[in-house]
Amino acid sequence: MTRGLGAVAQKSLVLAGLSLVGACGTAEKPGSRAAGGLATRPSILLVTLDTTRADAIGPEARGIETPAFDALAARGRRFRQAYATVPETLPSHSSMMTGLYPAGHGVHENARYLSRDRPVLAERLREAGYRTAAFVSSFVLARRFGLARGFDVYDDELPPGHAERTAQDTTDRALAHLDHRSPQPLLLWVHYFDPHAPYTPPEPFRRRYANAPYLGEVAAMDEQLGRLVRAFEERAGEPRAIVVVGDHGEGLGDHGESQHGNLVYQATMHVPLLLMGPGLTPGVSDSPVSTRRVFHTILDWAGLGAADSLGGGGQEVVLGEAMKPFLSYGWQPQVMAVEGRTKAILAGRLEVYDVVADSAESRDLAASASLSRPARTALRDYPVPALEAQRPPDDLSEEERRKLASLGYVSTGAQPAVRKDAPRPVDMRRLFDLLDTASTLFVEEKYARVIPLLEKILADDPHNLDAALRLATAHSVLGHEEPALAAFAKAADIVPGSQDVRTYLALHYVRGRQWEKAAPLLERIVTEEPDRLPVLEALAQVRERQGRLEEALTLRQKVYGMRAPTAAELVRLGEMAMNSERTPLAIEAFEKARGQQGNAFAHDLELGVLYLAARRFAEARDALDRVPSSHPEYPMALFKRAQVSVLLHEPDQAARIERATERADATTRELIARERLFRQTP
Ligand SMILES: [Zn+2]
C-alpha cells in the first residue's frame, strides 16, 4: 500500500504538472499581460476564510446573512463548485501558495514545513516588483511552518498565551498596513480563523446566532471582510483584484464528523471561492475547480503567465485528499476526484455521488455510475504519501505543541501499522471525537485522565499505534512501571521492529531507575537515524549519568544546533564544559544564558573564573564585579577579583587583597596564603 519515496517523487512530478485534464485545457493566452507595464498591474487582495463551508456564506446560504460577501459576489465571479485540496489549514494554504497538490508540495498535514525548494506565490510577485504583506490569524500558519517566504511583512503575532486571533484584530493590523502608500502594486494576504472550533462569536452575533454559534462566527468574520474590502478599495489604487476563498469546511455532524481533517465529504472539501479582477465577467461558474488555482490566477493578474488561471475556464478533474487518518492511525488513505457533477471517493473501496442532485452524499452510485477515464486514472495513480517522510518536526517546543493541541492538531508522529484490511476512516467516525479529546489531554499532560480514553480507543481499534504509544507513555510518566511495559509490548506487537516503539521505550527507561537499559536502544536508533532530536537528547542525558562527559557535551551541542536551548540548558552546558576544561565553549554558553536571563543570571562567578583562565582580564573583572555580596561563594569572588586586580595593575590591588583576606573562608584562606601573585604586590 505504501510506496517508496522514489515512486512518490516521480508521481509528484506527474501531479505537479497534471493540471487541466480534459478536452479544453487552458493554454497560455497569446499577448497576455506579461508584456504590460508596471502601472497596469493590479494590487491584489487574497482573503482566506478558515473552516468556512460553502453553504455557510453567500447569497444561497441558509440561516445566515453575510452582506459583505454577498456584495462582492454581486460584482465578482463566484465558483459554486470549488474544492480544497486537503481539509486542513496548512496543506490547503500550501496548495494555494504553490499551485500544487500535496504530493507536489509535500505538506499533507498541519505542523509540517513547506520545503524551501518549492517556489511560492509571494516570492514570484516580489521578484516581479510587488510589495507583499501577510496577516494570519492562527499558529497553524506561523512563520515557522514555511509560508512566510516572499512576504516583506508576515504578521503572525498572536495575543500572549493564545493560538489564534480574531478577524477584528487581524483586520486592524492589515488596515494599518494599507496606510503605507506606494507606487508599487501590493499583494495583501489576510487569513481569518474565527469559524474554527471552539465557536465563540462576539456580540451582537453571539445573541443573534445563539442556536448556531458556528454561523455566528462566520457572520462576525463577514463583517470584518467588509471592513477589509472597503479599506483595500479606498487605499490600494487602481487597478485592483480580489480573491476570497475557504481553506476547508467544517463537518458539523455530516457523515459523523464534527470538525474537519478526517473525511473528504462536501462539508469539509467544498468551499466558497469568489474572484473579482481584470478580465473576469461577473456571474457564477458551476465547473468544479481546485483552490490550488488561486496561485495561477494571481500570477495571471500579475502578468506572470496565464496557464491554469481561473480566468481562463477549462475543465479539470479536481482532486483532493485527507491523509491524516492514514498517517496517524494506519487507516485507509483517502482520495477524491470531482468531474462535472460526479464525485468519486477512494478509501479502501469506491464511493460515487452526484453532488449537484445529492449534496449530502447520501446515495452512493458506485454500483451503477461509470467514471471517466481521467477520473479513474487520477484516483488510481494518486500518490499515497510515504510514511517515512511524514514525521512531524521534533524541534517543536512544548509551548508550540500545546498551541497546536489547543487547535486540535497533534500526533505522536509514529509510523502506524499499515494493513490491507485497514478500516475506512468513515467507518471509524465513532472514534473521531474521542481521538481528538485524547490527543489534546495528552499534550496538556493530563495523563491520568487520558489513560481510560486511550484504553477505549485501543479496545475499538487494536492496531492504533499512536494510541498504544500514548498509553505507554502516560503510564511511564505516572511511574506505572508494569502497565507501561505492557503497553510497550502491545505497541511492539502492532508494528514489529518499529523504531518509534524502541524510541518511546528508551525514553521510558531514561525516565526511571532502569536508565542504563536505555543506552543500547538509543545507540542503535542513532546509528539508524542520526538526527532524531528526542533520541539525541536522551542519549546526552544517559552519557552524562555514565560520566562520559565529552560525549554528552558533543551530543548537547548537536541538539542545540537543531533547536534553541533554554537558559537553564545553556547554564548546564556551561557547567559541563567548565568541568571538562572546555573554556571557550563554557564562556560562550554562560554568555548566551546571561543574554537570555539578564539580571536573573546567577553565574557571573563562573564567568569571571573562565575569563581569568582565558587571560581575558578586563572581562573577568566585569563579570566578578557583577557577583552580589549575597552570593554563597562571595569570598571566592573577592579572591578572584583580587587576582584580576593584580594582573590589570589596578591602583587599589592592595586594598582588594586585604578585603579578600578579611572575608576569606576556609577554602579561600588557603588559596590566598599560597597565591604568588599577591606576594609581589607593592
Ligand atoms: Zn483551516
XYZ file of C-alpha atoms and ligand atoms in Angstrom:
683
model
C 0.000 0.000 0.000
C 2.735 2.465 0.844
C 5.089 3.277 -1.950
C 8.747 4.111 -1.781
C 9.980 7.660 -1.793
C 11.217 7.279 -5.326
C 7.791 6.383 -6.570
C 6.271 9.320 -4.748
C 8.818 11.757 -6.103
C 8.083 10.541 -9.598
C 4.350 10.688 -9.082
C 4.563 14.112 -7.546
C 6.157 15.371 -10.730
C 3.187 13.988 -12.563
C 0.790 15.675 -10.189
C 2.665 18.944 -10.177
C 2.367 19.035 -13.932
C -1.061 17.456 -14.016
C -3.396 20.351 -14.058
C -6.113 20.521 -16.574
C -7.262 17.138 -17.673
C -9.903 17.092 -20.357
C -10.763 18.461 -23.699
C -10.386 22.193 -23.306
C -7.433 22.817 -21.044
C -6.353 26.419 -20.945
C -3.288 27.325 -22.895
C -1.092 30.353 -22.425
C -3.099 33.287 -23.710
C -1.282 34.980 -26.569
C -0.372 38.569 -25.789
C -1.158 38.155 -22.104
C -0.498 40.955 -19.684
C 3.066 39.735 -19.170
C 4.143 42.375 -21.632
C 2.232 45.108 -19.796
C 3.990 47.821 -17.805
C 4.098 48.163 -14.017
C 1.262 50.638 -13.964
C -1.276 48.219 -15.420
C -0.787 45.512 -12.831
C -3.427 45.327 -10.143
C -2.941 45.393 -6.417
C -4.271 42.044 -5.198
C -6.165 41.177 -2.011
C -6.283 37.475 -1.115
C -8.591 36.644 1.776
C -8.611 33.066 3.066
C -11.548 32.066 5.271
C -10.626 29.258 7.617
C -13.115 26.457 8.304
C -15.816 28.018 6.121
C -18.333 25.697 4.479
C -19.504 26.625 1.002
C -23.114 26.550 2.235
C -22.416 28.838 5.215
C -21.645 32.024 3.279
C -23.033 33.916 0.300
C -26.394 34.607 -1.299
C -27.520 30.957 -1.198
C -26.510 30.271 2.407
C -29.401 29.442 4.709
C -29.849 30.625 8.270
C -27.165 33.295 7.993
C -26.653 36.739 6.499
C -23.265 37.590 5.012
C -23.815 41.006 3.402
C -20.138 41.744 2.735
C -19.544 38.500 0.853
C -22.872 38.880 -0.979
C -21.964 42.412 -2.113
C -18.682 41.143 -3.542
C -20.467 38.209 -5.160
C -22.764 40.639 -6.957
C -19.726 42.276 -8.543
C -17.457 39.243 -8.984
C -17.333 35.714 -10.285
C -18.399 33.027 -7.830
C -17.309 29.418 -8.263
C -20.063 27.252 -6.821
C -18.072 24.002 -7.127
C -14.703 24.945 -5.609
C -12.741 22.339 -3.659
C -9.953 22.467 -1.110
C -7.052 20.103 -1.751
C -6.934 18.920 1.890
C -9.395 19.566 4.751
C -6.629 21.042 6.914
C -5.236 24.560 7.150
C -1.521 24.315 6.379
C -1.724 21.812 3.476
C -4.662 23.657 1.920
C -2.871 27.016 2.085
C 0.328 25.378 0.816
C -1.624 24.381 -2.307
C -2.904 27.917 -2.841
C 0.599 29.326 -2.376
C 2.316 26.824 -4.726
C -0.412 25.798 -7.165
C 0.362 22.163 -6.335
C -1.483 19.244 -4.837
C 0.031 17.914 -1.571
C 2.022 15.271 -3.443
C 3.734 18.180 -5.197
C 4.392 20.431 -2.205
C 4.835 17.668 0.374
C 2.587 19.031 3.144
C -0.189 16.520 3.905
C -0.883 17.588 7.495
C -0.607 20.561 9.827
C 2.595 21.016 11.837
C 4.805 20.143 8.861
C 7.091 22.502 6.937
C 6.704 23.680 3.351
C 10.023 22.840 1.731
C 12.223 25.745 0.672
C 12.684 24.355 -2.804
C 9.041 24.910 -3.798
C 8.554 28.309 -5.479
C 5.784 30.250 -3.725
C 3.392 32.939 -4.866
C 4.761 35.805 -2.768
C 8.315 35.187 -3.997
C 7.205 35.285 -7.603
C 5.304 38.539 -7.110
C 8.031 40.193 -5.062
C 10.582 39.383 -7.769
C 8.204 40.993 -10.242
C 8.117 44.251 -8.257
C 5.168 43.751 -5.921
C 5.114 44.757 -2.276
C 3.965 41.700 -0.318
C 2.299 41.513 3.092
C 0.503 38.776 5.022
C -1.648 38.880 8.163
C -2.534 35.442 9.523
C -4.743 34.560 12.487
C -3.649 31.115 13.660
C -0.493 29.499 14.985
C -1.007 26.759 12.359
C 0.194 29.305 9.763
C 3.022 30.756 11.886
C 6.215 31.720 10.086
C 7.985 28.554 11.275
C 5.785 26.372 9.012
C 7.214 27.846 5.839
C 4.566 30.070 4.230
C 6.256 33.388 5.092
C 8.727 33.087 2.246
C 8.493 36.032 -0.162
C 6.484 38.293 2.149
C 8.060 41.663 3.083
C 5.732 41.662 6.086
C 4.456 38.430 7.670
C 2.391 39.298 10.709
C 1.710 36.127 12.715
C 1.819 37.782 16.123
C -0.803 36.324 18.462
C -2.007 37.601 21.828
C 0.197 36.114 24.600
C -0.912 32.589 25.512
C -3.250 32.317 22.511
C -3.065 30.181 19.398
C -5.328 32.422 17.322
C -6.543 35.997 16.996
C -9.860 37.452 15.918
C -10.736 38.758 12.458
C -11.153 42.168 14.066
C -7.539 42.182 15.373
C -6.167 40.895 12.108
C -8.171 43.434 10.102
C -6.966 46.298 12.331
C -3.390 45.344 11.548
C -3.993 44.882 7.819
C -5.709 48.282 7.671
C -2.750 49.940 9.394
C -0.541 48.419 6.716
C -2.760 49.783 3.945
C -1.925 53.290 5.200
C 1.571 52.937 3.721
C 1.045 54.141 0.164
C 3.473 53.237 -2.606
C 3.563 53.377 -6.401
C 4.330 49.630 -6.431
C 1.384 47.219 -6.666
C 0.567 45.293 -3.475
C -0.114 41.623 -2.747
C -2.014 41.527 0.540
C -2.959 38.156 2.043
C -5.325 38.205 5.020
C -6.290 34.971 6.795
C -9.311 34.788 9.134
C -9.656 31.924 11.616
C -12.859 32.727 13.551
C -15.147 29.864 12.390
C -12.656 27.282 13.686
C -13.792 25.485 16.881
C -14.495 26.492 19.604
C -17.379 28.626 18.335
C -17.494 31.787 20.434
C -18.762 34.664 18.278
C -18.600 38.215 19.644
C -21.743 40.261 20.242
C -24.103 41.018 18.567
C -23.519 37.778 16.671
C -23.439 35.657 19.829
C -27.033 36.596 20.609
C -28.218 36.700 17.010
C -26.875 33.187 16.327
C -27.381 31.733 19.818
C -28.554 28.429 18.303
C -25.884 28.282 15.595
C -22.658 29.671 17.045
C -20.632 28.364 14.086
C -22.700 30.562 11.775
C -22.282 33.386 14.290
C -18.511 33.149 13.800
C -18.912 33.221 10.012
C -21.194 36.269 10.250
C -18.726 38.082 12.520
C -15.923 37.289 10.087
C -18.048 38.572 7.191
C -18.376 41.940 8.935
C -14.569 42.221 9.075
C -14.319 41.092 5.456
C -16.499 44.114 4.608
C -14.193 46.488 6.503
C -11.134 44.997 4.830
C -12.514 45.165 1.290
C -13.690 48.791 1.772
C -10.267 49.865 3.018
C -8.483 47.968 0.244
C -10.662 49.544 -2.432
C -10.157 53.039 -0.978
C -6.413 52.863 -0.484
C -4.843 50.344 -2.853
C -5.278 52.367 -6.039
C -6.378 51.117 -9.464
C -6.475 48.512 -10.903
C -7.404 46.020 -8.195
C -8.214 42.346 -7.870
C -9.718 40.340 -5.015
C -9.901 36.628 -4.137
C -11.993 35.323 -1.261
C -11.632 31.598 -0.659
C -12.239 28.981 2.049
C -9.349 26.754 3.124
C -11.747 23.887 4.020
C -15.158 23.491 5.590
C -16.445 22.023 8.847
C -18.241 18.728 9.440
C -20.905 19.976 11.870
C -22.012 16.364 12.212
C -22.250 15.496 8.495
C -21.137 11.876 7.988
C -20.383 11.750 11.711
C -17.590 14.327 11.648
C -17.889 17.357 13.899
C -14.803 19.285 12.771
C -12.509 18.574 9.818
C -9.455 16.612 8.691
C -10.709 13.031 8.797
C -13.033 12.791 5.781
C -13.404 14.167 2.239
C -17.141 14.759 2.014
C -18.644 18.078 0.838
C -18.939 19.518 4.367
C -15.171 19.884 4.596
C -13.940 19.863 0.954
C -16.500 22.112 -0.784
C -15.543 25.744 -0.112
C -16.533 29.272 -1.101
C -14.472 30.897 -3.877
C -15.035 34.350 -5.279
C -12.888 36.354 -7.712
C -13.014 39.959 -8.820
C -10.391 41.188 -11.194
C -9.225 42.139 -14.674
C -10.730 40.037 -17.426
C -13.363 38.345 -15.240
C -17.012 38.612 -16.098
C -19.281 38.773 -13.053
C -21.576 35.830 -12.506
C -21.385 32.251 -11.324
C -19.478 29.233 -12.572
C -20.566 25.673 -11.874
C -17.449 23.919 -13.191
C -15.562 22.099 -10.445
C -12.268 23.854 -9.705
C -9.449 23.331 -7.214
C -8.498 26.199 -4.915
C -4.847 25.477 -5.766
C -5.543 27.503 -8.941
C -5.705 30.662 -6.826
C -1.929 30.553 -7.366
C -2.183 30.547 -11.163
C -4.928 33.161 -11.161
C -2.870 35.638 -9.146
C 0.191 35.011 -11.344
C -2.035 35.741 -14.341
C -3.192 39.058 -12.842
C 0.419 39.987 -12.088
C 1.335 39.346 -15.713
C 3.410 36.256 -14.922
C 1.664 33.734 -17.184
C -1.955 32.798 -17.708
C -1.727 28.996 -17.710
C -4.327 27.366 -15.429
C -5.739 30.739 -14.365
C -9.345 30.564 -13.187
C -9.917 33.456 -15.559
C -9.370 31.067 -18.467
C -12.064 28.499 -17.765
C -11.300 24.920 -18.766
C -12.382 21.571 -17.396
C -10.323 19.719 -14.853
C -10.581 16.629 -12.759
C -10.397 18.186 -9.307
C -8.501 16.109 -6.777
C -8.350 16.143 -3.004
C -7.111 14.020 -0.134
C -7.394 13.512 3.621
C -4.357 11.516 4.708
C -4.385 12.323 8.422
C -6.221 9.112 9.434
C -3.784 7.114 7.275
C -0.662 8.870 8.535
C -1.742 8.893 12.191
C -3.694 5.650 12.655
C -2.916 3.487 9.634
C -6.496 3.667 8.307
C -7.179 3.648 4.551
C -5.645 6.517 2.560
C -8.445 8.742 1.264
C -8.599 10.445 -2.121
C -11.367 12.173 -4.060
C -11.864 13.206 -7.670
C -14.592 15.527 -8.925
C -15.510 15.871 -12.571
C -18.640 17.654 -13.669
C -21.301 16.763 -11.124
C -19.719 13.418 -10.259
C -17.562 12.968 -7.193
C -15.685 9.759 -6.502
C -14.034 8.883 -3.211
C -11.476 6.099 -2.966
C -10.764 4.869 0.558
C -10.498 1.108 0.614
C -13.446 0.957 -1.781
C -15.015 3.378 -4.240
C -17.960 5.674 -3.499
C -19.606 7.802 -6.195
C -22.005 10.707 -5.672
C -23.896 13.211 -7.802
C -23.009 16.303 -5.771
C -25.466 18.555 -7.613
C -28.561 16.415 -7.035
C -27.319 14.959 -3.734
C -25.003 17.409 -1.988
C -25.421 15.475 1.272
C -23.741 12.494 -0.458
C -26.348 10.124 0.891
C -26.882 7.988 -2.251
C -23.766 6.038 -3.244
C -23.906 5.417 -7.012
C -20.742 3.288 -7.185
C -22.675 0.234 -8.359
C -24.246 2.000 -11.337
C -22.188 5.075 -12.272
C -19.218 4.854 -14.591
C -16.290 7.194 -14.074
C -14.451 8.853 -16.937
C -11.021 7.507 -17.788
C -9.183 10.633 -16.490
C -11.039 10.429 -13.177
C -10.310 6.718 -12.830
C -6.652 7.214 -13.706
C -6.264 10.144 -11.318
C -7.703 8.132 -8.423
C -5.715 5.013 -9.197
C -2.404 6.840 -9.620
C -2.842 9.299 -6.787
C 0.441 9.083 -4.840
C -0.066 7.869 -1.297
C 2.499 9.672 0.875
C 5.438 7.629 2.087
C 5.151 7.223 5.841
C 8.867 7.555 6.459
C 8.849 11.080 5.043
C 5.975 12.219 7.203
C 7.376 12.541 10.706
C 6.441 15.892 12.269
C 9.332 18.228 13.065
C 10.558 17.213 16.515
C 12.039 20.606 17.226
C 8.576 21.885 18.192
C 8.810 23.379 21.665
C 6.396 22.316 24.414
C 4.695 25.691 24.042
C 4.279 25.156 20.290
C 2.919 21.642 20.845
C 0.378 22.999 23.311
C -0.683 25.675 20.835
C -1.224 23.062 18.139
C -3.064 20.845 20.612
C -5.330 23.717 21.589
C -6.358 23.816 17.927
C -6.795 20.049 17.822
C -3.653 19.152 15.887
C -1.119 16.754 17.348
C 0.099 13.244 16.793
C 2.966 11.231 18.200
C 4.417 11.145 14.706
C 4.931 7.396 14.990
C 4.639 5.461 11.749
C 1.418 3.462 12.012
C 0.732 -0.124 11.152
C -0.458 -0.213 7.563
C -2.662 -3.165 6.678
C -4.555 -4.239 3.594
C -7.665 -4.732 5.720
C -7.258 -1.358 7.444
C -10.571 0.284 8.305
C -12.058 3.055 6.166
C -11.993 6.382 8.028
C -15.750 6.885 7.627
C -16.373 3.533 9.327
C -14.315 4.729 12.307
C -16.199 8.002 12.787
C -17.376 6.938 16.260
C -13.741 7.441 17.347
C -13.076 10.904 15.842
C -14.109 12.962 18.873
C -12.520 10.523 21.306
C -9.209 10.641 19.398
C -9.225 14.452 19.344
C -10.020 14.672 23.064
C -7.354 12.115 23.971
C -4.805 13.895 21.818
C -5.457 17.230 23.493
C -5.405 15.778 27.032
C -2.136 14.009 26.271
C -0.366 17.136 25.078
C -1.751 19.025 28.074
C -0.025 16.316 30.170
C -3.295 15.227 31.804
C -2.079 11.635 31.843
C -4.375 10.166 34.481
C -7.426 11.440 32.594
C -6.222 10.309 29.183
C -5.498 6.679 30.143
C -9.140 5.426 30.168
C -9.810 7.185 26.846
C -6.781 5.584 25.200
C -7.842 2.184 26.526
C -11.257 2.714 24.979
C -9.697 3.660 21.620
C -7.449 0.596 21.649
C -10.351 -1.687 22.518
C -12.124 -0.428 19.387
C -9.078 -0.030 17.109
C -6.481 -2.519 18.385
C -3.949 -1.666 15.646
C -3.753 2.015 16.559
C -0.046 2.526 17.271
C -0.454 6.199 18.128
C -2.884 5.314 20.939
C -0.725 2.412 22.190
C 2.369 4.606 22.416
C 0.481 7.388 24.140
C -0.944 4.888 26.630
C 2.533 3.507 27.327
C 3.988 6.991 27.728
C 1.156 8.146 30.016
C 1.755 5.151 32.312
C 5.502 5.738 32.118
C 5.302 9.396 33.170
C 2.978 8.468 36.052
C 5.511 5.841 37.213
C 3.222 2.860 36.487
C 6.082 0.572 35.535
C 4.178 -2.626 34.742
C 1.271 -1.163 32.758
C 3.808 0.953 30.843
C 5.871 -2.083 29.852
C 2.689 -3.986 28.946
C 1.600 -1.134 26.669
C 5.051 -1.005 25.045
C 4.838 -4.744 24.416
C 1.428 -4.216 22.806
C 2.859 -1.411 20.636
C 5.716 -3.672 19.550
C 3.143 -6.315 18.539
C 1.286 -3.775 16.394
C 4.396 -2.811 14.409
C 7.164 -5.366 14.971
C 10.622 -3.809 14.765
C 9.232 -0.283 14.851
C 11.898 2.320 15.537
C 9.224 4.541 17.077
C 8.351 1.890 19.664
C 12.025 1.442 20.558
C 12.391 5.221 20.834
C 9.467 5.656 23.217
C 10.607 2.631 25.234
C 14.106 4.124 25.553
C 12.585 7.424 26.697
C 10.635 5.415 29.272
C 13.813 3.837 30.639
C 15.578 7.222 30.771
C 12.770 8.467 32.994
C 13.166 5.729 35.595
C 15.623 3.778 37.688
C 16.490 1.404 34.863
C 18.017 4.214 32.810
C 21.004 2.090 31.857
C 18.694 -0.115 29.768
C 18.116 2.898 27.524
C 21.727 3.112 26.351
C 21.829 0.208 23.850
C 18.399 1.119 22.452
C 19.403 4.751 21.927
C 22.777 3.831 20.429
C 21.079 1.653 17.843
C 18.485 4.292 16.905
C 21.204 6.931 16.486
C 23.022 4.638 14.049
C 19.813 4.131 12.088
C 18.778 7.782 12.145
C 21.427 10.224 13.377
C 19.255 13.364 13.613
C 16.285 12.328 15.718
C 16.152 15.070 18.314
C 14.466 13.361 21.314
C 16.865 10.422 20.889
C 19.930 12.682 20.898
C 18.631 14.472 23.986
C 18.009 11.236 25.830
C 21.411 9.854 24.876
C 23.088 13.057 26.113
C 21.393 12.527 29.492
C 22.499 8.893 29.627
C 26.109 9.785 28.741
C 26.151 12.419 31.462
C 24.940 9.920 34.062
C 27.530 7.430 32.833
C 30.207 10.068 33.418
C 31.041 10.184 29.686
C 31.086 13.974 29.717
C 32.892 14.608 26.431
C 30.267 12.594 24.548
C 27.457 14.264 26.495
C 28.863 17.660 25.551
C 29.139 16.813 21.864
C 25.558 15.498 21.847
C 24.225 18.578 23.587
C 25.982 20.855 21.130
C 24.372 18.925 18.293
C 20.938 19.175 19.926
C 21.264 22.942 20.380
C 22.250 23.281 16.747
C 18.849 21.742 15.928
C 16.693 23.653 18.396
C 17.254 26.722 20.548
C 18.352 25.846 24.104
C 16.635 27.334 27.159
C 18.651 29.493 29.569
C 18.737 26.645 32.096
C 20.120 24.301 29.421
C 22.778 26.847 28.497
C 23.837 27.101 32.143
C 24.060 23.303 32.382
C 26.098 23.220 29.156
C 28.398 25.888 30.573
C 28.926 23.905 33.778
C 29.661 20.705 31.879
C 32.076 22.477 29.549
C 33.776 24.076 32.554
C 34.187 20.676 34.234
C 35.718 19.319 31.025
C 38.037 22.344 30.810
C 36.467 23.439 27.539
C 36.883 27.113 28.456
C 35.793 28.862 25.215
C 32.665 26.669 24.943
C 31.850 27.294 28.610
C 32.231 31.076 28.178
C 30.001 31.028 25.103
C 27.275 29.026 26.869
C 27.249 31.183 30.013
C 27.267 34.420 27.986
C 24.290 33.218 25.953
C 22.455 32.320 29.174
C 23.272 35.788 30.544
C 21.895 37.341 27.341
C 18.611 35.463 27.896
C 18.316 35.940 31.645
C 19.607 39.497 32.133
C 19.625 40.428 35.815
C 18.411 36.972 36.834
C 21.691 35.402 35.627
C 23.461 33.887 38.649
C 26.713 32.553 37.177
C 28.969 35.599 36.972
C 31.435 33.949 39.341
C 31.857 31.053 36.886
C 32.207 33.511 34.022
C 34.831 35.508 35.923
C 36.830 32.372 36.635
C 36.597 31.299 32.983
C 37.675 34.684 31.625
C 40.582 34.660 34.055
C 41.592 31.208 32.795
C 41.375 32.543 29.239
C 43.545 35.535 30.278
C 40.737 37.922 29.277
C 41.262 40.046 32.393
C 39.003 43.044 31.657
C 36.034 40.718 31.002
C 36.938 38.741 34.138
C 36.890 41.997 36.144
C 33.453 42.977 34.805
C 31.962 39.545 35.472
C 33.360 39.387 39.039
C 32.135 42.916 39.764
C 28.614 41.696 38.976
C 28.721 38.942 41.666
C 26.458 40.137 44.507
C 27.697 40.050 48.107
C 24.778 37.710 48.888
C 26.367 35.013 46.671
C 27.172 31.917 48.793
C 30.694 31.883 47.374
C 31.291 35.594 47.657
C 34.715 35.081 49.349
C 35.814 33.237 46.193
C 34.625 36.156 44.049
C 36.694 38.550 46.197
C 39.767 36.335 45.890
C 39.434 36.040 42.102
C 38.759 39.760 41.823
C 41.976 40.495 43.767
C 43.916 38.250 41.363
C 42.455 40.135 38.380
C 43.279 43.423 40.071
C 46.958 42.463 40.276
C 47.023 41.240 36.692
C 45.446 44.507 35.482
C 47.844 46.568 37.638
C 44.930 48.355 39.270
C 45.930 51.012 41.843
C 43.681 49.503 44.549
C 45.085 45.980 44.330
C 46.482 46.003 47.860
C 43.119 47.016 49.279
C 41.429 44.241 47.302
C 43.836 41.612 48.626
C 43.208 42.896 52.142
C 39.445 42.708 51.684
C 39.649 39.167 50.257
C 41.772 38.166 53.243
C 39.337 39.709 55.749
C 36.312 37.982 54.227
C 38.100 34.705 53.484
C 36.540 31.343 54.302
C 38.344 28.038 54.834
C 38.835 27.445 51.112
C 39.978 30.891 50.053
C 42.165 31.441 53.149
C 44.431 28.675 51.956
C 44.371 29.856 48.355
C 45.284 33.389 49.382
C 48.176 32.126 51.512
C 49.595 30.213 48.566
C 48.934 32.867 45.874
C 52.249 34.007 44.429
C 50.653 36.954 42.608
C 49.842 38.510 45.978
C 53.428 38.348 47.267
C 54.793 40.683 44.616
C 52.278 43.442 45.217
C 53.688 46.825 46.160
Zn -8.134 25.754 8.206
